[in-house]
Coordinates of C-alpha atoms in Angstrom, one line a residue:
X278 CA -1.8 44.2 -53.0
X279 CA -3.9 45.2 -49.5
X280 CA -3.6 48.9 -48.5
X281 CA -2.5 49.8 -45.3
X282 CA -5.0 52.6 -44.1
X283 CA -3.5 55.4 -40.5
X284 CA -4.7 52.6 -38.0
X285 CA -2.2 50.3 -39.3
X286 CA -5.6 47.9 -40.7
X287 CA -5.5 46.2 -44.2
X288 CA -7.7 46.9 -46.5
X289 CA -8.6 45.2 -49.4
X290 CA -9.0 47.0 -52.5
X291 CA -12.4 46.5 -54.6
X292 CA -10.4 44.5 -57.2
X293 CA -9.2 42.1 -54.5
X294 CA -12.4 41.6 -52.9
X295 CA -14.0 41.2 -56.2
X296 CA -11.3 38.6 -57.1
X297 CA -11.5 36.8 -54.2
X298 CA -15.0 36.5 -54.2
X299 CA -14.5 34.8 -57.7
X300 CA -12.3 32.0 -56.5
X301 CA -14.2 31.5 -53.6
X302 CA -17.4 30.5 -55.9
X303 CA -15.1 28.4 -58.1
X304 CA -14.0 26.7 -55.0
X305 CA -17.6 26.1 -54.0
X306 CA -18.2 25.2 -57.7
X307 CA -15.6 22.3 -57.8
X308 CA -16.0 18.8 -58.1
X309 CA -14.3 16.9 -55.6
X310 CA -12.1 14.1 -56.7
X311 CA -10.2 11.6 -55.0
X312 CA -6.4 12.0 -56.2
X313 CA -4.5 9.2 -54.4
X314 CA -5.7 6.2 -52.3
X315 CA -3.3 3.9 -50.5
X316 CA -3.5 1.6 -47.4
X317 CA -0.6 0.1 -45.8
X318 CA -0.1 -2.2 -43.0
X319 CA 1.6 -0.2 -39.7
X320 CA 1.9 -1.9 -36.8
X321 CA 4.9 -2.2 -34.7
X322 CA 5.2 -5.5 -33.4
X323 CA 3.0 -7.3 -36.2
X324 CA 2.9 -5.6 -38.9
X325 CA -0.9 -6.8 -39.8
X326 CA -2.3 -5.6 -36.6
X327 CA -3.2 -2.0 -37.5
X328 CA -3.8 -0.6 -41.1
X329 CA -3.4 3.3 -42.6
X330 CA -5.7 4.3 -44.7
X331 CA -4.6 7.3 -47.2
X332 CA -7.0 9.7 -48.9
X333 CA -6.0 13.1 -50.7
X334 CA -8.8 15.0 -52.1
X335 CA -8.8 17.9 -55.1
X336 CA -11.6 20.3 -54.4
X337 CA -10.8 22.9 -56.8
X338 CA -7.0 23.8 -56.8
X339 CA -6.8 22.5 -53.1
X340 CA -5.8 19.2 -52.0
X341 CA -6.9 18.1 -48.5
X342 CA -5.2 14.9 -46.5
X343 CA -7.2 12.4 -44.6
X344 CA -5.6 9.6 -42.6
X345 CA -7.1 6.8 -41.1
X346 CA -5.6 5.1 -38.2
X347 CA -7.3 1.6 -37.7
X348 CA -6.3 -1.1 -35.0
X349 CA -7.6 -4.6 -35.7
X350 CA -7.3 -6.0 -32.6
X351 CA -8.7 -3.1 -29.9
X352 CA -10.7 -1.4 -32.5
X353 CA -9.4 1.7 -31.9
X354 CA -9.5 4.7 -34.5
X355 CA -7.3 8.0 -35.2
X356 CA -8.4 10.2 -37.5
X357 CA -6.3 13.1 -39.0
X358 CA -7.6 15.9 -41.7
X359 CA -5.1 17.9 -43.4
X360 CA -2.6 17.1 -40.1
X361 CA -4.4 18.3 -37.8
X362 CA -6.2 15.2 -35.5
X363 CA -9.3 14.6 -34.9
X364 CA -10.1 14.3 -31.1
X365 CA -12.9 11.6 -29.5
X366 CA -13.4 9.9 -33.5
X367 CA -15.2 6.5 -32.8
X368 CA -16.7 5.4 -36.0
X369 CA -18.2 8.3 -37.5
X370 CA -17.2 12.3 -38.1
X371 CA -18.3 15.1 -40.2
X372 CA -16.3 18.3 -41.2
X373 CA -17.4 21.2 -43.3
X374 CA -13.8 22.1 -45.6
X375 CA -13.4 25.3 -47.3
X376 CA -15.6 26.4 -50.1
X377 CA -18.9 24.8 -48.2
X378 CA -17.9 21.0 -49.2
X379 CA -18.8 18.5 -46.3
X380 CA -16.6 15.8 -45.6
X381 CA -18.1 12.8 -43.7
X382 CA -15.7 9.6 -42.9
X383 CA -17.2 6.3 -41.4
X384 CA -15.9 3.2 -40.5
X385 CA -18.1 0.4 -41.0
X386 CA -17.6 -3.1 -39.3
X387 CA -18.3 -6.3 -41.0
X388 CA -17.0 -10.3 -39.7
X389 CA -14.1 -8.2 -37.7
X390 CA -13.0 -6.1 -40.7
X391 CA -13.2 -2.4 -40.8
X392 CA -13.8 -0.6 -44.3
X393 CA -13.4 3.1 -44.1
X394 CA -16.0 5.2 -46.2
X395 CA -15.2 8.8 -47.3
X396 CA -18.2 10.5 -48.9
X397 CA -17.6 14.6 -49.8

């Protein structure tokens, strides 16, 4: 429970603080592991035209979303993490998720297919 000191301010007992600091080292301590992986076809007009790509992590006791817009034809990318989208993504991005875990997505061409890569 935070304590409310005169100014109105919260402050954190030195249980909390020591608490929290414990669960933010487990969180830097976990393993990350890939929990679900789908891809599904989504376009509107033909249906093979653009793909989704579906990735939730487990780092620790959090789960983080990725999606992974791709468009055959035009080549064009959308990129969402944990629902929040990803402005100017091209083919490569990097983003630092809580508890000091880097999570790098790249999409690699080959003969006009796309392959997403997803390295935390």
């Amino acid at each position: 429970m935070d304590l409310v000191d005169r100014c109105g301010a919260t402050v954190m007992s030195k249980a909390m603080a020591d608490e929290e600091a414990k669960r933010e080292a487990a969180q830097r301590a976990a393993t990350p592991r890939l929990a679900l992986q789908r891809s599904s076809s989504i376009g509107k007009r033909v249906m093979a035209s653009k793909a989704r790509h579906v990735y939730h992590l487990n780092i620790g006791s959090k789960t983080h979303e990725v999606i992974l817009d791709l468009s055959k034809l035009s080549g064009k990318c959308k990129l969402t993490i944990d629902g929040q989208q990803v402005q100017g993504f091209k083919r490569s991005h990097s983003q630092t998720l809580p508890g000091a875990h880097t999570l790098d997505v790249n999409v690699k061409w080959k003969y006009l297919q796309r392959r997403p890569a997803i390295v935390v």
